[in-house]
mmCIF file of C-alpha atoms in Angstrom:
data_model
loop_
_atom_site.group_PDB
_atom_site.id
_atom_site.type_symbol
_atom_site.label_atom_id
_atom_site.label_comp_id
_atom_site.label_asym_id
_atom_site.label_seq_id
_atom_site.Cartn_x
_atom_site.Cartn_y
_atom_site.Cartn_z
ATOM 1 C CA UNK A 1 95.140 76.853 48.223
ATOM 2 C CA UNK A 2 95.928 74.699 51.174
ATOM 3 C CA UNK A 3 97.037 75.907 54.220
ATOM 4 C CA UNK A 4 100.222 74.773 54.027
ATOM 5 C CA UNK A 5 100.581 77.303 50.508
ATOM 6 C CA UNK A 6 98.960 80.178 52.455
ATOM 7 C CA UNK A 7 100.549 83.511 53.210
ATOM 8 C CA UNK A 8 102.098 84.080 56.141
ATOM 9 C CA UNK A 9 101.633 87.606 58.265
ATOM 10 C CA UNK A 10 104.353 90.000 57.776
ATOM 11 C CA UNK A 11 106.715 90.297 61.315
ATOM 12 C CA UNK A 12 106.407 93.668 62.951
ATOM 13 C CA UNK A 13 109.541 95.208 61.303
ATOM 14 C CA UNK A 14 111.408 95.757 64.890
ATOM 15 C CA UNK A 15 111.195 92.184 65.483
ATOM 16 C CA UNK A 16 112.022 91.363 61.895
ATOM 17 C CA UNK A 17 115.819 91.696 61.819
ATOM 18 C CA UNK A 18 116.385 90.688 65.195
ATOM 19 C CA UNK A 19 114.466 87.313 65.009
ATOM 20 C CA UNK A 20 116.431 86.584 61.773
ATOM 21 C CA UNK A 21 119.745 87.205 63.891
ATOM 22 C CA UNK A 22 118.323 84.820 66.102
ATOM 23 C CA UNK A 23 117.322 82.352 64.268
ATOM 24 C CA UNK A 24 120.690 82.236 62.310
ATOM 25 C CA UNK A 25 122.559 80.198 65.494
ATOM 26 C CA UNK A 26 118.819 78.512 66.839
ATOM 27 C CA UNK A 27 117.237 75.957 64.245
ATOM 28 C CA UNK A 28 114.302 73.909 65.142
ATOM 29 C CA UNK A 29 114.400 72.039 67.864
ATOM 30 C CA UNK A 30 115.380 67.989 67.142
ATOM 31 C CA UNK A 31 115.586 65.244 69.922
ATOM 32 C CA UNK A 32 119.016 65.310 69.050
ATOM 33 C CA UNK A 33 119.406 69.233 69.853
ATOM 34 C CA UNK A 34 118.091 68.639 73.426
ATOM 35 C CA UNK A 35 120.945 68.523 75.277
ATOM 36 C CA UNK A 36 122.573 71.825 73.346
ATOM 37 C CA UNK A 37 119.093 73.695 74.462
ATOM 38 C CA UNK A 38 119.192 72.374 78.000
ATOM 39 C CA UNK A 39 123.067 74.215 78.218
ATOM 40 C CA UNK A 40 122.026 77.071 76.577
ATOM 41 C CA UNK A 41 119.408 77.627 79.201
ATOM 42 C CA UNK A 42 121.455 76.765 81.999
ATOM 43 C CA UNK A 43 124.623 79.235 80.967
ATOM 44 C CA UNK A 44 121.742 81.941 81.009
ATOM 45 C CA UNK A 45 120.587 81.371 84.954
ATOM 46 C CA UNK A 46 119.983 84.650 86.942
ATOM 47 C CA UNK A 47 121.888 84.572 90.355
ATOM 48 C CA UNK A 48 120.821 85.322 93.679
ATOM 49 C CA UNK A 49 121.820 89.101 93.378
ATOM 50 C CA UNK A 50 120.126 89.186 89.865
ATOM 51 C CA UNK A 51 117.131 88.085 91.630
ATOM 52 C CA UNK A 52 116.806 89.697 94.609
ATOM 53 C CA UNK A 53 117.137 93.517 92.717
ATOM 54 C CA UNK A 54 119.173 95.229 95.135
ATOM 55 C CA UNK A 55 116.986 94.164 98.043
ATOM 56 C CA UNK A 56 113.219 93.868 96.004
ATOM 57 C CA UNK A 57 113.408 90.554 96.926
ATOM 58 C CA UNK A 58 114.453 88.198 99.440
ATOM 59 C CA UNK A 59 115.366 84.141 97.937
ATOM 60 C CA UNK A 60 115.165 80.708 99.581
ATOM 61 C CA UNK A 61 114.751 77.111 98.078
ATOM 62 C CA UNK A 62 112.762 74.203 99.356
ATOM 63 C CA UNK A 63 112.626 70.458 98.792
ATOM 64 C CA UNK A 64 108.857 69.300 98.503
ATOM 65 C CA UNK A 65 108.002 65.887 98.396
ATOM 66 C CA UNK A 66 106.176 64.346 96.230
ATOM 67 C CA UNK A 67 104.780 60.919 94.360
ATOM 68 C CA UNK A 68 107.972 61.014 91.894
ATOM 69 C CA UNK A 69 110.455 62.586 94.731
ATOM 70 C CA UNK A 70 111.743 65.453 96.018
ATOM 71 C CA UNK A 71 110.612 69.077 94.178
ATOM 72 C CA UNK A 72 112.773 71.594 94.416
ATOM 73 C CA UNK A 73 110.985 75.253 94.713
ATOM 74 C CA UNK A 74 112.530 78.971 94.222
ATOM 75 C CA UNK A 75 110.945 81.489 96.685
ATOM 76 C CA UNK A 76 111.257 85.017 95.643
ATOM 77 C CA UNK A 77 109.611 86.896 98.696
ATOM 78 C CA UNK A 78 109.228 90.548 98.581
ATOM 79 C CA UNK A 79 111.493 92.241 101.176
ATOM 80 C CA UNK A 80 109.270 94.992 101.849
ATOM 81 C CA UNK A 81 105.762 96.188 101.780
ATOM 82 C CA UNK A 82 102.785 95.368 104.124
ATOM 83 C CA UNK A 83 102.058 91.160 103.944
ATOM 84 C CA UNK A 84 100.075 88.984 102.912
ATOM 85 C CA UNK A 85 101.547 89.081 99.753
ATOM 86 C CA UNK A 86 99.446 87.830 96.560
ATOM 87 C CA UNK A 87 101.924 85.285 94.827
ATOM 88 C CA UNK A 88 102.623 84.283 91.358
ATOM 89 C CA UNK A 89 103.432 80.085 90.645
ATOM 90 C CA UNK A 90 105.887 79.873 87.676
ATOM 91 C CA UNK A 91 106.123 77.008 85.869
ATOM 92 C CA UNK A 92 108.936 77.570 82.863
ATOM 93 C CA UNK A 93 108.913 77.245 79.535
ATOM 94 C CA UNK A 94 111.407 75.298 77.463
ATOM 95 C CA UNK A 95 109.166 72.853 75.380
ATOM 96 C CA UNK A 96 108.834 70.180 78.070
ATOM 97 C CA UNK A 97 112.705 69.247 77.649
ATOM 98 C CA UNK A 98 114.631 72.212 79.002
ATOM 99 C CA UNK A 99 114.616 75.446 80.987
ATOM 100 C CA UNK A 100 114.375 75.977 85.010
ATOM 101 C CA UNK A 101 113.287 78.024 87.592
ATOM 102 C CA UNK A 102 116.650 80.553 86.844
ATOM 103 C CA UNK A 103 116.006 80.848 83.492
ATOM 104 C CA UNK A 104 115.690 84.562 82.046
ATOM 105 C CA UNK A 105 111.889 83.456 81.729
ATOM 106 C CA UNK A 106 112.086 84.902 85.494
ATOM 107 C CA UNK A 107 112.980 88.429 84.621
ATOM 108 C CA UNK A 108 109.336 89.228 83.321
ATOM 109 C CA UNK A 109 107.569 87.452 86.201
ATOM 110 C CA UNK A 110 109.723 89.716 88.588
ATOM 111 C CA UNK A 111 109.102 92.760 86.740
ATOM 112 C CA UNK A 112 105.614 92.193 87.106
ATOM 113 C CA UNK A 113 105.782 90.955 90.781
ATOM 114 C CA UNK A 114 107.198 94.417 91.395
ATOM 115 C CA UNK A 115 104.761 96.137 89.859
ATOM 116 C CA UNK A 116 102.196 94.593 91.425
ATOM 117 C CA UNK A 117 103.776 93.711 95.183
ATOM 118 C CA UNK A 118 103.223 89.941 94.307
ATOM 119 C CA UNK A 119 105.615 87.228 95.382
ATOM 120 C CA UNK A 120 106.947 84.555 92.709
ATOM 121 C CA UNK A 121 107.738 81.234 93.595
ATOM 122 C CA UNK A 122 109.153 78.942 90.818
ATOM 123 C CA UNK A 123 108.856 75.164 90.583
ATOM 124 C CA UNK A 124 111.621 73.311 89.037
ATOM 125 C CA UNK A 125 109.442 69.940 87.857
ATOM 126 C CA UNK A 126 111.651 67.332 85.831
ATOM 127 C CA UNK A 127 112.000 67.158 82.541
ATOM 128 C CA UNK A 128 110.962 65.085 79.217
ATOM 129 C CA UNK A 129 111.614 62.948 78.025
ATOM 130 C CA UNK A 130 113.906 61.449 80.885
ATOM 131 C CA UNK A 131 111.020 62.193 82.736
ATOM 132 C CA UNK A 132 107.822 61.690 80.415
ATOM 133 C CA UNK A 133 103.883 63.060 81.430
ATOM 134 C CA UNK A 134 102.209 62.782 84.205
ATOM 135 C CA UNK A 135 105.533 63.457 86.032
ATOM 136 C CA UNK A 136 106.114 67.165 85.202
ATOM 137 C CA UNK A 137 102.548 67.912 85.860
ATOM 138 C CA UNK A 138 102.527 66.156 88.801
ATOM 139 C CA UNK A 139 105.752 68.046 89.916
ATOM 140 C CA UNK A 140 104.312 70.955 89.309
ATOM 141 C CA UNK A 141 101.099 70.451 91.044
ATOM 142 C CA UNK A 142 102.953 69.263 94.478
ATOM 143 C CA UNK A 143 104.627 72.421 95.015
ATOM 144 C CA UNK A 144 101.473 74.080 94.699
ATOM 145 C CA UNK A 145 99.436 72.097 97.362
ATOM 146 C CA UNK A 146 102.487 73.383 99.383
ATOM 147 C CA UNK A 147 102.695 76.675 98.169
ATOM 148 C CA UNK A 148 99.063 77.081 99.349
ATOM 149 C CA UNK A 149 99.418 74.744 102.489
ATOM 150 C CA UNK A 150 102.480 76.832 103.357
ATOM 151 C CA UNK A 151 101.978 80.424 102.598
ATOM 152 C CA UNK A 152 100.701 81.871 105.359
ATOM 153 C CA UNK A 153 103.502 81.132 107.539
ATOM 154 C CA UNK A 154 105.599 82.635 103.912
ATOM 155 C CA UNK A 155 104.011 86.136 104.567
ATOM 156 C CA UNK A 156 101.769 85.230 101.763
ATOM 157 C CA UNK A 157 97.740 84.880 100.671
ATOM 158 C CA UNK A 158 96.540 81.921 99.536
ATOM 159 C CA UNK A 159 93.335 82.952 98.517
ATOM 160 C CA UNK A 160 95.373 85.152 96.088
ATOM 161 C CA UNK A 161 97.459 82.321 93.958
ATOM 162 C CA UNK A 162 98.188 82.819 90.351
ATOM 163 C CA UNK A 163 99.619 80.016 88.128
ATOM 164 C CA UNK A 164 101.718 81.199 85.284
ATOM 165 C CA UNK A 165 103.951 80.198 82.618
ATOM 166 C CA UNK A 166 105.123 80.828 79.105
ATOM 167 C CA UNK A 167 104.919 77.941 76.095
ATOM 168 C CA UNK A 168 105.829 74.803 77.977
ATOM 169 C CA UNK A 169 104.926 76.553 81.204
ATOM 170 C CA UNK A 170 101.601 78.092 79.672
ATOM 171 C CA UNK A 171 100.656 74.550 79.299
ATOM 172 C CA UNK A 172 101.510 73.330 82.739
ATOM 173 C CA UNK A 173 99.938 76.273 84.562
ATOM 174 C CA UNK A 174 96.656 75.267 82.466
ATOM 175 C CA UNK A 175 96.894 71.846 83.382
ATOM 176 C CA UNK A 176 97.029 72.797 87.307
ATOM 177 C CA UNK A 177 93.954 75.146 86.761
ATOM 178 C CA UNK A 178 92.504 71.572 85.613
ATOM 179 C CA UNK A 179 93.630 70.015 88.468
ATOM 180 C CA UNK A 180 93.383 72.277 91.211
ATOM 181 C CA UNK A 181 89.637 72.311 89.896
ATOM 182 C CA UNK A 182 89.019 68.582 89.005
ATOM 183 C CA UNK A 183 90.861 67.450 92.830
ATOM 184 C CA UNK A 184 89.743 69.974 94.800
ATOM 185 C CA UNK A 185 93.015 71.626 95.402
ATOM 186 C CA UNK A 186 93.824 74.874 95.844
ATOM 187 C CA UNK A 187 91.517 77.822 95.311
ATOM 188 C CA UNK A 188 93.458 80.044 92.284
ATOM 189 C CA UNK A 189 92.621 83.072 91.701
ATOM 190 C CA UNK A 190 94.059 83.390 88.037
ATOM 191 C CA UNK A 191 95.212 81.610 85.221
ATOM 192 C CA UNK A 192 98.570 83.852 83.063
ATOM 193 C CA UNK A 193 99.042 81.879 80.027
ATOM 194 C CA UNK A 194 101.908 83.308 77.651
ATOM 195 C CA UNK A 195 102.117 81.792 74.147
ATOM 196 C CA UNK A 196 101.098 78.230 75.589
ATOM 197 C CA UNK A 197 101.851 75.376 74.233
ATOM 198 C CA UNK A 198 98.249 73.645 74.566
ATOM 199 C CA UNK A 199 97.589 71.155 72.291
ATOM 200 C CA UNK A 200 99.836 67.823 71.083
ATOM 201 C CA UNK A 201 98.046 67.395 68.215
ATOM 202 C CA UNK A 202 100.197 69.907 66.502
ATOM 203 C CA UNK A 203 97.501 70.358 63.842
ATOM 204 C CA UNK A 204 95.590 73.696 63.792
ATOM 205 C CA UNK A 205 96.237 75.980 60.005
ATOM 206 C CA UNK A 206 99.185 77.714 62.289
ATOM 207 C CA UNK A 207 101.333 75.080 63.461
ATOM 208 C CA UNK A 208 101.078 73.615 59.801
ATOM 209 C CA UNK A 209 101.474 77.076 57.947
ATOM 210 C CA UNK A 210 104.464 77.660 60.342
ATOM 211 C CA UNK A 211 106.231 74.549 60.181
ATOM 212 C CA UNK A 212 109.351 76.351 59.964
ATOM 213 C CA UNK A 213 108.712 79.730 60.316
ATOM 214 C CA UNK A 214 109.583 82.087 63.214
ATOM 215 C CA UNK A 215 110.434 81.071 67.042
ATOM 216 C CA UNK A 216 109.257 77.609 68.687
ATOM 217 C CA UNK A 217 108.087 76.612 65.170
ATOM 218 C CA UNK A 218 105.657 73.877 64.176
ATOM 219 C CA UNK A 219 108.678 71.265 64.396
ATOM 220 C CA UNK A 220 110.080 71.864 67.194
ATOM 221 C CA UNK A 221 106.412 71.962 68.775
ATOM 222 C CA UNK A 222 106.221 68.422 67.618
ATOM 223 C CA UNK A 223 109.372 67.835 68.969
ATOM 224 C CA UNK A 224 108.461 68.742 72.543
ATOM 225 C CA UNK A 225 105.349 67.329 72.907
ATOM 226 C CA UNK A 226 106.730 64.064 71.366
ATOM 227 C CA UNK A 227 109.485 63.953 74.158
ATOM 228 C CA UNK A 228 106.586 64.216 76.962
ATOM 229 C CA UNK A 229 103.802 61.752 74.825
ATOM 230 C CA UNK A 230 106.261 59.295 72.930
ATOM 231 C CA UNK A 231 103.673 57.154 71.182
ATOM 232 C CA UNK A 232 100.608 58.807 72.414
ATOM 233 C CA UNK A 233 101.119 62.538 71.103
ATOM 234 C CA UNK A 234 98.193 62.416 68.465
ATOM 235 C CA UNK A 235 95.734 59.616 70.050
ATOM 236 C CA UNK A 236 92.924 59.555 72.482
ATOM 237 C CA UNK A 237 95.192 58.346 75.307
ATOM 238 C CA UNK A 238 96.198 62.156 76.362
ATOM 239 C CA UNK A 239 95.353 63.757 79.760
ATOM 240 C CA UNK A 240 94.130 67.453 79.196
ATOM 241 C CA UNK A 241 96.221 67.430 82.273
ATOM 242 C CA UNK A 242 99.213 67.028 79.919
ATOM 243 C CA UNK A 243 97.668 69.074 77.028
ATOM 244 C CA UNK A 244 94.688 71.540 78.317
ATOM 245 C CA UNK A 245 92.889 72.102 74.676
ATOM 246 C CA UNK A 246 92.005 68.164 75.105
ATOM 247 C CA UNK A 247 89.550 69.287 78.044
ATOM 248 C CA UNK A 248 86.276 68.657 77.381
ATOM 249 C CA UNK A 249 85.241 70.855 80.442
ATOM 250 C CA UNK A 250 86.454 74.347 80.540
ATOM 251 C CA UNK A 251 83.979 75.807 83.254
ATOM 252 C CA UNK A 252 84.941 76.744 86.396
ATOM 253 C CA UNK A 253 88.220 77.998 86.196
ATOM 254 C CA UNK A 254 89.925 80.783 86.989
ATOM 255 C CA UNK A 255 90.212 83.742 84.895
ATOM 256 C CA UNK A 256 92.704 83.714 82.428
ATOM 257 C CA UNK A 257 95.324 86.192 80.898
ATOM 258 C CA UNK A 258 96.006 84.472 77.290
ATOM 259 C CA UNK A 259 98.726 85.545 74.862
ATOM 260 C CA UNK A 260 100.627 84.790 71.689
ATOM 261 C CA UNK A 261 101.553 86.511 68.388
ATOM 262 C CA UNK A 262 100.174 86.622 65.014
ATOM 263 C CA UNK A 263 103.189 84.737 63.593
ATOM 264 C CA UNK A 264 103.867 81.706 65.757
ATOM 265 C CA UNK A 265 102.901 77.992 65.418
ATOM 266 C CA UNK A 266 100.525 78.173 68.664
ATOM 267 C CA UNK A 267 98.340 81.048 67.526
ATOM 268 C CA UNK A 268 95.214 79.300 66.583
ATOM 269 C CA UNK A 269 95.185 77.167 69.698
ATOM 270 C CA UNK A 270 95.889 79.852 72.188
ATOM 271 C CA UNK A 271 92.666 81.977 70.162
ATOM 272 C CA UNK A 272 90.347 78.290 70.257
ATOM 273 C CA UNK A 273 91.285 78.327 74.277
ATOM 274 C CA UNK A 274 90.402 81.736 75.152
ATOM 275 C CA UNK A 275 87.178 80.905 72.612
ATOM 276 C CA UNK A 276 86.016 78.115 74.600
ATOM 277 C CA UNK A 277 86.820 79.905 77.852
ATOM 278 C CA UNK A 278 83.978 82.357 76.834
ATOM 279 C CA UNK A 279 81.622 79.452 75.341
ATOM 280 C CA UNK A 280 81.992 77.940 79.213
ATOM 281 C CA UNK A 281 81.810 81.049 81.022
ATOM 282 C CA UNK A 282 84.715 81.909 81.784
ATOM 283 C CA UNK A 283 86.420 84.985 81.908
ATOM 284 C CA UNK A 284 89.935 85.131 79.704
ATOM 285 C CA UNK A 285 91.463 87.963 78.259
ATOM 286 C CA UNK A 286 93.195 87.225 75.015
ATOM 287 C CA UNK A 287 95.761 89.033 73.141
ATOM 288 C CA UNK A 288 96.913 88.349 69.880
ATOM 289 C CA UNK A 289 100.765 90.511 68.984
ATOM 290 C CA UNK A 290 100.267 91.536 65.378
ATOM 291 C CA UNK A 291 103.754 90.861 63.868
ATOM 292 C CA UNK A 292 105.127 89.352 66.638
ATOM 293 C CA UNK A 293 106.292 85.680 67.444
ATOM 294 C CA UNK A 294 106.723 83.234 70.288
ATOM 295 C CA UNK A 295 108.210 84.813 73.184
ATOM 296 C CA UNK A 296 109.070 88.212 71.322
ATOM 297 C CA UNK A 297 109.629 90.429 74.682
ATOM 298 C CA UNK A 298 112.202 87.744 76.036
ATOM 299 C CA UNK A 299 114.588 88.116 73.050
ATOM 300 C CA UNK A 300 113.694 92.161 71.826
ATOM 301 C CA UNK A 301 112.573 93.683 75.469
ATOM 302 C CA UNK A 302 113.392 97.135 74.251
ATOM 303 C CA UNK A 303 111.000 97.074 70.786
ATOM 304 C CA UNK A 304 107.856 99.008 71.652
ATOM 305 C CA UNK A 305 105.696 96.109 70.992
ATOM 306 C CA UNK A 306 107.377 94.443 74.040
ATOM 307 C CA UNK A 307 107.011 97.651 76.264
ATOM 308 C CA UNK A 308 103.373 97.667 75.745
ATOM 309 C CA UNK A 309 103.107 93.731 76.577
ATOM 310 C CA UNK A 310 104.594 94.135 79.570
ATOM 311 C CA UNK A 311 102.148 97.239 80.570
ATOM 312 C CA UNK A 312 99.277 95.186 79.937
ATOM 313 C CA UNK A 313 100.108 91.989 81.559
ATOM 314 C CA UNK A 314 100.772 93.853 84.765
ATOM 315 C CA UNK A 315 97.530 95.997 84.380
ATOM 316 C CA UNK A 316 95.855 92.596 83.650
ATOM 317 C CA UNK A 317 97.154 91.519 86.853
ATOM 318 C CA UNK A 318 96.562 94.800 89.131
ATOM 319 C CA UNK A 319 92.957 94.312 87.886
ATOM 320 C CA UNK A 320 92.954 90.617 89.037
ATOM 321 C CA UNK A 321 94.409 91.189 91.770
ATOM 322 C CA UNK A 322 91.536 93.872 93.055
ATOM 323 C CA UNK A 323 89.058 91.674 92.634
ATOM 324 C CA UNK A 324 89.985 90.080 96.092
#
């Protein structure tokens, strides 16, 4: 049997129906189906009030600069509560070609911020493949230096900075762990990597078992890494900047939070990271959502599998977070 003929798990049934509604208006993602993705993301961006939860939070932008220009940066600042406030980096998903710091991505970083009294501030790095790799890397690791330069005079720690992101974003906050590490840059104190998109080679038994099965499938993986490589997805010539699982290194980093579900294309990467974590030293905490696929609390929040996702990522984080 190969592993393309293998059987697939069975969907937890409350995500079942609902992924199948979903799925009916969103097929894999094509270069050609960029643009429709990038306006589907942008007619679902939170406002101001959304964000700042009846007074939770308090919102300001910045313009960075940086080797490819200007970075734009969302700061969601708790309005009350004793400071220095811990803080949580996003970096969005949206396979490398689409998304922003608005995007309803934001929703479960601000639930959790409130849980846990942490700040979020959200980087809005350009996009492939207008705007191929190093660039949104490189974005995203310029509003950190600042973030960190800049924090104190925010009301926030930086001894307490946590990079996050989910699928595109999961690999850009990995990269930056890389980074931060590798140049000496700031000191994080945790990695939060949700269904991460971490390696270009697109060629672990999940991605090619599900080529075309369930959310952010093995095509449209190609897809998005193909818009940020071009020609060099697949060879020797990529950064583990750009994809983390091509680092050859993985000690001294930052604990990790790692998560993805039993029936998505990024599975068995996301399980060989958190594995090689361990074989360095590291400490990562992996969780693997029996039945569920990519991003399965963003599109069912009220299923019970969700509710318990989001209760352990914020008791992940409240654990984290006494550490220091």
């Amino acid at each position: 049997m190969t592993t393309s003929d293998t059987p697939v798990p069975p969907f937890e049934p409350e995500l079942d129906a609902p992924l199948r509604a979903i799925l009916d208006g969103r097929p894999s993602l094509t270069p050609e189906l960029i643009p429709d993705r990038r306006a589907a993301s942008k007619a679902a961006s939170l406002s101001d009030a959304e964000i700042r939860r009846g007074g939770a939070f308090t919102t300001a932008e910045r313009l960075v600069p940086g080797p490819h220009g200007d970075v734009p940066l969302l700061l969601c600042l708790p309005a009350t509560g004793p400071g220095p406030h811990p803080v949580v980096y996003h970096t969005h998903g949206g396979g490398m070609v689409a998304g922003h710091p608005r995007s309803s991505e934001l929703v479960g970083e601000l639930d959790r911020a409130q849980a846990t009294g942490c700040a979020v501030v959200a980087v809005d790095y350009r996009l492939a493949p207008e705007h191929p790799d190093p660039i949104p890397v490189e974005d995203c690791y310029t509003g950190l230096v600042w973030l960190a330069a800049n924090a104190a005079e925010l009301g926030l720690d930086p001894t307490r900075i946590i990079v996050s992101g989910n699928s595109a974003g999961g690999a850009l906050a990995a990269g930056l762990a890389l980074l931060a590490r590798d140049r000496g840059g700031p000191a994080l104190l945790g990695q939060f990597l949700q269904f991460p998109m971490l390696d270009d080679r697109c060629a672990s038994p999940s991605a090619v078992r599900m080529e075309t099965v369930g959310m952010w499938d093995g095509r449209s993986n190609r897809t998005g890494w193909t818009a940020l490589l071009g020609e060099r997805r697949g060879t020797g010539e990529v950064s583990p900047y750009a994809a983390p699982a091509r680092a050859t290194d993985l000690s001294g980093l930052p604990p990790a939070y790692l998560e993805v579900g039993s029936v998505e294309a990024l599975r068995d990467e996301g399980v060989e990271f958190a594995t090689r974590l361990w074989r360095a030293g590291g400490r990562a905490e992996l969780h693997v959502w029996s039945g569920a696929f990519h991003s399965f609390d963003e599109w069912v929040p009220d299923a019970r599998i969700s509710r318990t996702a989001h209760h352990t990522r914020v008791g992940w984080l409240r654990r984290l977070l006494a550490t220091r």
